[in-house]
PDB file of C-alpha atoms and ligand atoms in Angstrom:
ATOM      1  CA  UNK A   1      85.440-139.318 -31.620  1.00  0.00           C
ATOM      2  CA  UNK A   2      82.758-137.174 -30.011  1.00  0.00           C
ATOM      3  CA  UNK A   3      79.293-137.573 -30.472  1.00  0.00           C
ATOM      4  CA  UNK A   4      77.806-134.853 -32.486  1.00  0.00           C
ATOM      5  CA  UNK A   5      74.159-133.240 -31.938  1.00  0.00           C
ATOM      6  CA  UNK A   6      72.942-130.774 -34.166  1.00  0.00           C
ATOM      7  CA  UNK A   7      70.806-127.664 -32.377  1.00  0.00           C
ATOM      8  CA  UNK A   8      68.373-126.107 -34.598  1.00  0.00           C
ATOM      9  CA  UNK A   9      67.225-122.961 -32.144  1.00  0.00           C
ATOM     10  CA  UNK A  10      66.486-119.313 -33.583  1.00  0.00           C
ATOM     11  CA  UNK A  11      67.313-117.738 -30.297  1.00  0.00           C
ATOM     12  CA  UNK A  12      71.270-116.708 -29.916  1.00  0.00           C
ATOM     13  CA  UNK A  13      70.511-116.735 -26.445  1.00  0.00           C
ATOM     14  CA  UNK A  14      69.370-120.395 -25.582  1.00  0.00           C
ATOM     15  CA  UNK A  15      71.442-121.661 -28.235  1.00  0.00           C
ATOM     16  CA  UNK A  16      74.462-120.433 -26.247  1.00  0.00           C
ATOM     17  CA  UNK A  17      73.446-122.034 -23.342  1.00  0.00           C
ATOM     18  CA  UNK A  18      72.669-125.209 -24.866  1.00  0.00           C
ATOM     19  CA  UNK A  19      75.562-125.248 -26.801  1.00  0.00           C
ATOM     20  CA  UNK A  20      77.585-124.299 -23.506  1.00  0.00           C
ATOM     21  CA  UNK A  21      75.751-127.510 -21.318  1.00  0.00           C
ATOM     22  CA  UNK A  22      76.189-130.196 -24.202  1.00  0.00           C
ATOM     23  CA  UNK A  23      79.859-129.460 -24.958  1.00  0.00           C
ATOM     24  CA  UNK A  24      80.236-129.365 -21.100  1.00  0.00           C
ATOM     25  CA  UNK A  25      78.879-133.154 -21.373  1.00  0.00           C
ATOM     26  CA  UNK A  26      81.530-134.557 -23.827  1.00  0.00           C
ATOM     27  CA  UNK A  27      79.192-133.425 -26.895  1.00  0.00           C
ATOM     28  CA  UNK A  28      80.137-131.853 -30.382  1.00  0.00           C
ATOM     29  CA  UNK A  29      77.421-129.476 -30.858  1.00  0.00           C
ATOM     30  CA  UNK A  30      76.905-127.764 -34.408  1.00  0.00           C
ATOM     31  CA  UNK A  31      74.404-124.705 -34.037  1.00  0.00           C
ATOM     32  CA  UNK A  32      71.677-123.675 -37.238  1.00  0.00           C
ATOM     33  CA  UNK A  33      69.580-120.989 -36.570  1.00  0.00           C
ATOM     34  CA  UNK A  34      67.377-121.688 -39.419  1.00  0.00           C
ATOM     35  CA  UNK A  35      65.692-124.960 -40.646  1.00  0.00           C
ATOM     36  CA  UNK A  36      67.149-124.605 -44.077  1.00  0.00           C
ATOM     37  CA  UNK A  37      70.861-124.554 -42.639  1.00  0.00           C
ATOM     38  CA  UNK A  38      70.329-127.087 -40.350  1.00  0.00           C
ATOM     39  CA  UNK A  39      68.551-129.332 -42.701  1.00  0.00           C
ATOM     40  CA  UNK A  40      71.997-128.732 -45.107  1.00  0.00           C
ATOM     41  CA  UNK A  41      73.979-129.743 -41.968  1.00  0.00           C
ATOM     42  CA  UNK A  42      72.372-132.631 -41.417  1.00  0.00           C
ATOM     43  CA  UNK A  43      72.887-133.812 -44.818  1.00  0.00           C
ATOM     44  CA  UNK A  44      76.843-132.682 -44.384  1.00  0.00           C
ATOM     45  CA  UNK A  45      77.575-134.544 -41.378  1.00  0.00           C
ATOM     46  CA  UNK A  46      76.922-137.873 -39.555  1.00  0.00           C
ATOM     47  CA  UNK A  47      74.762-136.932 -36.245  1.00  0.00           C
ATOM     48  CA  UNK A  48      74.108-138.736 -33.663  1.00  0.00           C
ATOM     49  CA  UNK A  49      70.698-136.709 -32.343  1.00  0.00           C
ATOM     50  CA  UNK A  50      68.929-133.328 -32.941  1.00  0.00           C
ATOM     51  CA  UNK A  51      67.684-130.850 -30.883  1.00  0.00           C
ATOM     52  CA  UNK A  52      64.785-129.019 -32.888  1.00  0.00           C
ATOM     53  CA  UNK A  53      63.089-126.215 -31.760  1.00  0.00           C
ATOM     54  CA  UNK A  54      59.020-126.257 -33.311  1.00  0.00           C
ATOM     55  CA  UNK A  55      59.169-122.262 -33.795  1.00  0.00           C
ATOM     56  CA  UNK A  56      61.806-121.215 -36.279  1.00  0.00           C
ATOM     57  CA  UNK A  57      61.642-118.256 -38.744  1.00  0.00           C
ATOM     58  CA  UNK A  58      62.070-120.536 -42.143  1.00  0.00           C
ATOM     59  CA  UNK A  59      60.674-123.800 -41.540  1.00  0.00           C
ATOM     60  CA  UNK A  60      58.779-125.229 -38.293  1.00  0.00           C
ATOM     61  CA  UNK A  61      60.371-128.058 -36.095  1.00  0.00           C
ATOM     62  CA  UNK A  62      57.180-130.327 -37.189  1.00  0.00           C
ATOM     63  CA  UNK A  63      58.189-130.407 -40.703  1.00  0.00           C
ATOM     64  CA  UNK A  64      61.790-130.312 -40.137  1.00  0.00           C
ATOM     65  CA  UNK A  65      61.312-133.041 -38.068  1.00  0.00           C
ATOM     66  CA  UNK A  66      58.824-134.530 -41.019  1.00  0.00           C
ATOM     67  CA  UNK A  67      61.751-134.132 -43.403  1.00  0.00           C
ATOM     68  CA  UNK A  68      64.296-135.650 -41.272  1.00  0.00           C
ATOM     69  CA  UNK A  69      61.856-138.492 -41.238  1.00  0.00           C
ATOM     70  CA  UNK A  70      61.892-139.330 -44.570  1.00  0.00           C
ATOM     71  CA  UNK A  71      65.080-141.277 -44.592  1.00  0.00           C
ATOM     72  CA  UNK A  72      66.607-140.966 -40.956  1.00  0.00           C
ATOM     73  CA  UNK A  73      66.085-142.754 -38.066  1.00  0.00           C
ATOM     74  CA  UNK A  74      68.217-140.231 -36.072  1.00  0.00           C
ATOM     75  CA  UNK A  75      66.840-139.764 -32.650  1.00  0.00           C
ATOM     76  CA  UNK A  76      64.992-136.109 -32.327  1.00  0.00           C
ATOM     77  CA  UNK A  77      64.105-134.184 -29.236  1.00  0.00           C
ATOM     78  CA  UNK A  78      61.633-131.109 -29.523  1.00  0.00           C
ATOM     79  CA  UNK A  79      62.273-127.811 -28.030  1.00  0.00           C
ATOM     80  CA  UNK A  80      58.976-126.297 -27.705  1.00  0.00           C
ATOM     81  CA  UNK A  81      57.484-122.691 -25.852  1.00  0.00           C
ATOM     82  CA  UNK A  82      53.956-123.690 -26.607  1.00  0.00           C
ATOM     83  CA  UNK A  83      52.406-125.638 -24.151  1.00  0.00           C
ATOM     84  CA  UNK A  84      49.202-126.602 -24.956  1.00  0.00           C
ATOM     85  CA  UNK A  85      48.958-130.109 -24.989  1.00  0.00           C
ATOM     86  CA  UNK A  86      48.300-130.878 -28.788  1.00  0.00           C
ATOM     87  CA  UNK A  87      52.045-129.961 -29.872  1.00  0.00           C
ATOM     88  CA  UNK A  88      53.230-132.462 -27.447  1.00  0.00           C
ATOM     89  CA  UNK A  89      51.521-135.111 -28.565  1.00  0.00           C
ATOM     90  CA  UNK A  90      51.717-133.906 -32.600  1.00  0.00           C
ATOM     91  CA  UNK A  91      55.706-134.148 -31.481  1.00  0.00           C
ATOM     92  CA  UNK A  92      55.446-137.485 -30.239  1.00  0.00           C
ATOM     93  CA  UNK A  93      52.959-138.360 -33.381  1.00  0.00           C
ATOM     94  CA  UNK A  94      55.486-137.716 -35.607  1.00  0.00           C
ATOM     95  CA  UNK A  95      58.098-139.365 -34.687  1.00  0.00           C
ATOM     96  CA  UNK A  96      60.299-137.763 -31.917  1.00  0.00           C
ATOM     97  CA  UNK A  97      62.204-139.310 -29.122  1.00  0.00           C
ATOM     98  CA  UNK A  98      61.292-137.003 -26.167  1.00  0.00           C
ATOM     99  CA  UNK A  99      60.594-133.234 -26.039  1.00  0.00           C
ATOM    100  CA  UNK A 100      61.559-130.179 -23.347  1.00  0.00           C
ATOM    101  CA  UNK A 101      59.202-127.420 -22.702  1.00  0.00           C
ATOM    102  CA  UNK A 102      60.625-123.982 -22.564  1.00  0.00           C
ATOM    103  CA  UNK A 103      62.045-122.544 -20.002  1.00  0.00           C
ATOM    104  CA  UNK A 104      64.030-125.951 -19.270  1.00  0.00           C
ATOM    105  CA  UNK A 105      67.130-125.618 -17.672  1.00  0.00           C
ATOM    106  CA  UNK A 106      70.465-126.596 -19.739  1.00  0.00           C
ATOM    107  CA  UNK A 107      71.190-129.874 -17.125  1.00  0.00           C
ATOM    108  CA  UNK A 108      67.655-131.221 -17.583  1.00  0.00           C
ATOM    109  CA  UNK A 109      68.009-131.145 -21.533  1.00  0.00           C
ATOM    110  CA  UNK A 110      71.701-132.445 -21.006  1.00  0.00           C
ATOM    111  CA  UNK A 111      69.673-135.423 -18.817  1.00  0.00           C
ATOM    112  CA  UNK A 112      67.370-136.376 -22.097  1.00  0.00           C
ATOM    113  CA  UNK A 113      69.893-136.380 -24.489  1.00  0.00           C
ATOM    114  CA  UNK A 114      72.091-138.738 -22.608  1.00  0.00           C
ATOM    115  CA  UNK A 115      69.116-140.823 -21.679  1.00  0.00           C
ATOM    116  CA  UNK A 116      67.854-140.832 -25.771  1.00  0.00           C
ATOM    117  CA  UNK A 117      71.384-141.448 -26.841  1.00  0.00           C
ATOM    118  CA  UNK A 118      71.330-144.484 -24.248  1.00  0.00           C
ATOM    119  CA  UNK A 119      68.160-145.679 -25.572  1.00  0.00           C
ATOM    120  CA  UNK A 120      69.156-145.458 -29.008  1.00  0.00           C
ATOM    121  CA  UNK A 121      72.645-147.100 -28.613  1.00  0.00           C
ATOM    122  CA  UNK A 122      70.958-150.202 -26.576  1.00  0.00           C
ATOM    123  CA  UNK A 123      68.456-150.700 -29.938  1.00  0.00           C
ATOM    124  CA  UNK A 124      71.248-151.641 -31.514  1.00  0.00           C
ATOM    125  CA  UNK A 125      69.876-151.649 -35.165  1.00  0.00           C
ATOM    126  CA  UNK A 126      66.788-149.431 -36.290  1.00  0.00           C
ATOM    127  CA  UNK A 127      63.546-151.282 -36.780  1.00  0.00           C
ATOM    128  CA  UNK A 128      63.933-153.352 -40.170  1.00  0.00           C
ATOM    129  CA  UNK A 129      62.304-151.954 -42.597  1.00  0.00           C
ATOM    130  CA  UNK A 130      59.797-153.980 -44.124  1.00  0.00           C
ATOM    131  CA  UNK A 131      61.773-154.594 -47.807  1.00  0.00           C
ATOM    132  CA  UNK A 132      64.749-155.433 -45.935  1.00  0.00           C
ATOM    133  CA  UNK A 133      65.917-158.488 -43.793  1.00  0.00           C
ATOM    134  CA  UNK A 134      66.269-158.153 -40.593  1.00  0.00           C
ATOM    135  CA  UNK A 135      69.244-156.645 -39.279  1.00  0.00           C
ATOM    136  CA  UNK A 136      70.356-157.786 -36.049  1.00  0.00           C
ATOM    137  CA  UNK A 137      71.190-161.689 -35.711  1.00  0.00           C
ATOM    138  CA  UNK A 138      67.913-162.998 -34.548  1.00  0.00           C
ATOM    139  CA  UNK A 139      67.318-165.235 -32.354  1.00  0.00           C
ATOM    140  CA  UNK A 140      65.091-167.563 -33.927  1.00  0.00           C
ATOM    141  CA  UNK A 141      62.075-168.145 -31.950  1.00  0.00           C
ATOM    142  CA  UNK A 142      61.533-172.025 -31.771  1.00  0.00           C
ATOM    143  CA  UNK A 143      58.086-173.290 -31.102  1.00  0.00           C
ATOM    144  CA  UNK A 144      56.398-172.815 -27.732  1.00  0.00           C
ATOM    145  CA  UNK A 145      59.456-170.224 -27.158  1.00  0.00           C
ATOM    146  CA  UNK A 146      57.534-166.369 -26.175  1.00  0.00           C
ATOM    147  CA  UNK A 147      56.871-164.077 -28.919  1.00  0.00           C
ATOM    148  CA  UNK A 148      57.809-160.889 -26.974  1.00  0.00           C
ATOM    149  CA  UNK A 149      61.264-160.929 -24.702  1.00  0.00           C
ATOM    150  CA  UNK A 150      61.154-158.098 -22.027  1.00  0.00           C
ATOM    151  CA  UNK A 151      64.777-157.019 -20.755  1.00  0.00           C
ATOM    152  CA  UNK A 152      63.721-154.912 -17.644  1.00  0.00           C
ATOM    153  CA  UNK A 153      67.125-153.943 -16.805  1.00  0.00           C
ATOM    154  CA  UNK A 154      67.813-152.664 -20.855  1.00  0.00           C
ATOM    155  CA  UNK A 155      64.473-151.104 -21.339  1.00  0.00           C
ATOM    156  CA  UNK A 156      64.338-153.388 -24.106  1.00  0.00           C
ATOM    157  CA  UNK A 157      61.830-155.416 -25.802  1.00  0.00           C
ATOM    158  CA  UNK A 158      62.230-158.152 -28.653  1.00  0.00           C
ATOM    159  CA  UNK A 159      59.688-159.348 -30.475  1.00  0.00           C
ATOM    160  CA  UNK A 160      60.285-162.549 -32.489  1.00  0.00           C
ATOM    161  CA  UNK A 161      64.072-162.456 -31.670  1.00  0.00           C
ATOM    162  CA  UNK A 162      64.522-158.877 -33.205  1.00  0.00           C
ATOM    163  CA  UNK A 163      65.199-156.015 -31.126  1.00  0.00           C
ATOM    164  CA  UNK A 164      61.744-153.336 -30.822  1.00  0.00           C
ATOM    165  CA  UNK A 165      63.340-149.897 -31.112  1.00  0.00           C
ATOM    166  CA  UNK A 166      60.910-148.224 -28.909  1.00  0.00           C
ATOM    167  CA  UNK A 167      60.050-144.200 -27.684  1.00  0.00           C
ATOM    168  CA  UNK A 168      60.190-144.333 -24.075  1.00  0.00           C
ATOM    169  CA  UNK A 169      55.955-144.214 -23.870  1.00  0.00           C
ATOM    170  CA  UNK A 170      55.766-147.049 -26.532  1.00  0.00           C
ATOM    171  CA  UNK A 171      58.315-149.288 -24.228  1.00  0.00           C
ATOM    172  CA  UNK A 172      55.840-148.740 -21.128  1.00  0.00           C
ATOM    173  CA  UNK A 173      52.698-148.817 -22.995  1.00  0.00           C
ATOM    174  CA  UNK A 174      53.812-152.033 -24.488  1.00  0.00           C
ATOM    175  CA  UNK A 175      55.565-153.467 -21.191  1.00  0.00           C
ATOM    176  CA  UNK A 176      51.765-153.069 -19.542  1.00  0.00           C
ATOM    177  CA  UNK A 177      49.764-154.906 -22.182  1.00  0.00           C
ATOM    178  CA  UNK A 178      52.549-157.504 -22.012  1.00  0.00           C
ATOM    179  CA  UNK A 179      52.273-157.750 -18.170  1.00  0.00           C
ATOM    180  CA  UNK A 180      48.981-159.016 -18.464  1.00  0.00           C
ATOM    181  CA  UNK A 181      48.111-160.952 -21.783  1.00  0.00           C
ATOM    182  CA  UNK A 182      44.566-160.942 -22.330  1.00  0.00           C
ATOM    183  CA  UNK A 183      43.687-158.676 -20.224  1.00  0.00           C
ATOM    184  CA  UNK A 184      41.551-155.633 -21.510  1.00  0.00           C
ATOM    185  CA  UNK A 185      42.805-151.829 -20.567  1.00  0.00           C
ATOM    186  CA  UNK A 186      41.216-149.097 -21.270  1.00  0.00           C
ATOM    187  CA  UNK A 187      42.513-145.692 -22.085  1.00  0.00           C
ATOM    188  CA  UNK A 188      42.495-144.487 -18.739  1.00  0.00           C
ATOM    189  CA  UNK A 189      43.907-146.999 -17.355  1.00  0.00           C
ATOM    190  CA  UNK A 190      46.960-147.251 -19.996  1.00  0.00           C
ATOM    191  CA  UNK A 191      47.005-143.494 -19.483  1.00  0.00           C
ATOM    192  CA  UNK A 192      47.294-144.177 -15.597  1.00  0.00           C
ATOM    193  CA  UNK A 193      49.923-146.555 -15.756  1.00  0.00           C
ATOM    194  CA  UNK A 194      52.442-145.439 -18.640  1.00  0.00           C
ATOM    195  CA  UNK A 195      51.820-141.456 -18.612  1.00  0.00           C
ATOM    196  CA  UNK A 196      53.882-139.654 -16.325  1.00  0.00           C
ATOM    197  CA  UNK A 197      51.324-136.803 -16.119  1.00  0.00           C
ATOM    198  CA  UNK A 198      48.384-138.839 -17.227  1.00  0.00           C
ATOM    199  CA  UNK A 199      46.101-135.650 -16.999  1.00  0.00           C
ATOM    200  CA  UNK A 200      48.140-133.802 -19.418  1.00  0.00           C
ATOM    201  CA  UNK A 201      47.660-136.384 -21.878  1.00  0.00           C
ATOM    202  CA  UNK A 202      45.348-136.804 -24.424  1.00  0.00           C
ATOM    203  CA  UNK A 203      43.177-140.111 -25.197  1.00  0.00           C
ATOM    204  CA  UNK A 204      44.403-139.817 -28.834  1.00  0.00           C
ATOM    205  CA  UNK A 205      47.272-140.168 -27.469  1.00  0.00           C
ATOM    206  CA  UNK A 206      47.071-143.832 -26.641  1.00  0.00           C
ATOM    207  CA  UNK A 207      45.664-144.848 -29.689  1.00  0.00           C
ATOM    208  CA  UNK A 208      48.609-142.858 -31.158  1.00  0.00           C
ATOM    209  CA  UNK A 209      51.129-145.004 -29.532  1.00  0.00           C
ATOM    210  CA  UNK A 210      49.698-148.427 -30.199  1.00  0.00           C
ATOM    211  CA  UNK A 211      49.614-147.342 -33.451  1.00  0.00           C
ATOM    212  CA  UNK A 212      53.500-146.422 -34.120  1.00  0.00           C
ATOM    213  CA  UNK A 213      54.050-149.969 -31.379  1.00  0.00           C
ATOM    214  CA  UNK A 214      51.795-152.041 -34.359  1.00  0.00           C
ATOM    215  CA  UNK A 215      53.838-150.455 -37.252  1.00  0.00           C
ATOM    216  CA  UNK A 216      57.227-151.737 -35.663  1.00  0.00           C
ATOM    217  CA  UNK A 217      55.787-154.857 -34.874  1.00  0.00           C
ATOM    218  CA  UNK A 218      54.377-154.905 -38.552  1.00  0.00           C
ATOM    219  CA  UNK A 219      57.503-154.482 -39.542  1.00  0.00           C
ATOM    220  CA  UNK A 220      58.706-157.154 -38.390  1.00  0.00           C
ATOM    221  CA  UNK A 221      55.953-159.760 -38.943  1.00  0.00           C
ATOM    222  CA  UNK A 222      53.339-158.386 -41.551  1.00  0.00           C
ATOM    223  CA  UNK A 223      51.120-161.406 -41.111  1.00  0.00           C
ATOM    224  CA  UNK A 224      50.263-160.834 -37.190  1.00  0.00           C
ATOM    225  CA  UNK A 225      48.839-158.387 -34.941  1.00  0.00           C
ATOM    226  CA  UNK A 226      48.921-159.559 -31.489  1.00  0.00           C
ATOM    227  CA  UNK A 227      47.515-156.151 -30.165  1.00  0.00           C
ATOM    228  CA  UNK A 228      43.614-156.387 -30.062  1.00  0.00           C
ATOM    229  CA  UNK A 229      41.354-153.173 -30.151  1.00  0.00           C
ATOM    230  CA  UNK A 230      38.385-153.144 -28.142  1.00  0.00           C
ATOM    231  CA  UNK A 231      36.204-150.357 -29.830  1.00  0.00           C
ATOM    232  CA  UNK A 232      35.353-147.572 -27.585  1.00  0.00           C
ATOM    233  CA  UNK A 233      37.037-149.546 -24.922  1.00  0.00           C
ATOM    234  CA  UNK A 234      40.718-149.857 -24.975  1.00  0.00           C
ATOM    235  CA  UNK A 235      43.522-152.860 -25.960  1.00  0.00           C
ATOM    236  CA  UNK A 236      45.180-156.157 -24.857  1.00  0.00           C
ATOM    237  CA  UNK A 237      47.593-158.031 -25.974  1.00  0.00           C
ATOM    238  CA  UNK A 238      46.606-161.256 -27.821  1.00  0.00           C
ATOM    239  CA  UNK A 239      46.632-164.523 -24.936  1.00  0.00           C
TER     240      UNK A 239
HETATM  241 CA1   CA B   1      62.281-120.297 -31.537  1.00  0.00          CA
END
């Protein structure tokens, strides 16, 4: 069975070619012009990923995206003309994979959807919630074993045995702190390391990401919180 993406995009025009690149891939590509449609599609059909533009005549992307939220897990990737610099991170804030800035070409969003799809296939189970179990058979972690397991090769990180399901940013964000245990970074230098246009980025943005990375690893263990915040300074990972 193909994989089926739902494109929510006003435009009849980038639709088309959207639609046109992702069926090209392999994809099954349902098209809603309007938030309201698409958010009736998405309750119709089993989806593997959305493509969500922010500027739509009925609802915006942010509050589709908000709504999709609310009990879906299913990886989202923003389609966005604005480009000032707060929409990206608001996007990333609340809870999408990756975004594309318009005018992107048809191959490079083609690229992110496979590489989202990848990421979300290799976390094989979403992050437990905290009410349930979790999901995936852990590996227990017996004593003196490492909390956090990095898989380089996967782009994977378990914590406690369970399987982080991780943005892209929150992997490498996470991936430097665990590089150097007790070591304090600040901002910049987080920003320097994990950003791949650290000037574009905000410092927000940081504290953004450790807190989604904390919430996940909440999840998992309420009791700890081996990320340490340095006021006015930056984070490290508990030694
Ligand atoms: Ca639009």
């Amino acid at each position: 069975m193909r994989t089926k993406i739902l494109l929510v995009e006003d435009e009849p025009s980038i639709a088309d070619n959207i639609v046109y690149a992702l069926k090209t891939e392999g994809f099954e590509v349902v098209w809603c012009p309007t938030a309201e449609k698409a958010l009736a599609a998405f309750a119709e059909a089993d989806f593997k990923l959305v493509v969500l533009d922010i500027g739509l005549p009925d609802i915006n992307g942010f509050d589709v995206c908000k709504r999709l939220r609310k009990h879906s897990l299913v990886p989202i990737i923003f389609v966005t003309a604005r480009k000032d610099e707060i929409d990206r991170v608001v996007g990333l804030e609340i809870g999408a994979d990756d975004y594309v800035v318009k005018p992107f070409s048809p191959r490079e969003l083609s690229a992110r959807v496979k590489a989202v799809l990848r990421r979300s296939s290799q976390a094989a189970a979403p992050a437990p919630l905290p009410a349930t179990p979790a999901p995936i058979p852990t590996t227990p972690v017996a004593p003196g074993e490492p909390l956090f397991a990095v898989d380089e090769d996967r782009l994977e990180i378990r914590y406690k045995g369970c399987q982080l399901q991780l943005s892209r940013y929150e992997y490498r964000l996470l991936k430097v702190l665990l590089d150097r245990p007790g070591k304090v970074f600040s901002r910049d230098e987080l920003m320097e390391r994990v950003w791949d246009e650290p000037g574009s980025a905000l410092d927000r943005t940081v504290d953004a990401h450790i807190k989604t990375i904390r919430a996940k690893l909440h999840a998992i263990c309420p009791d700890a919180d081996p990320i340490r915040t340095y006021r006015g300074v930056g984070y490290s990972l508990a030694d």
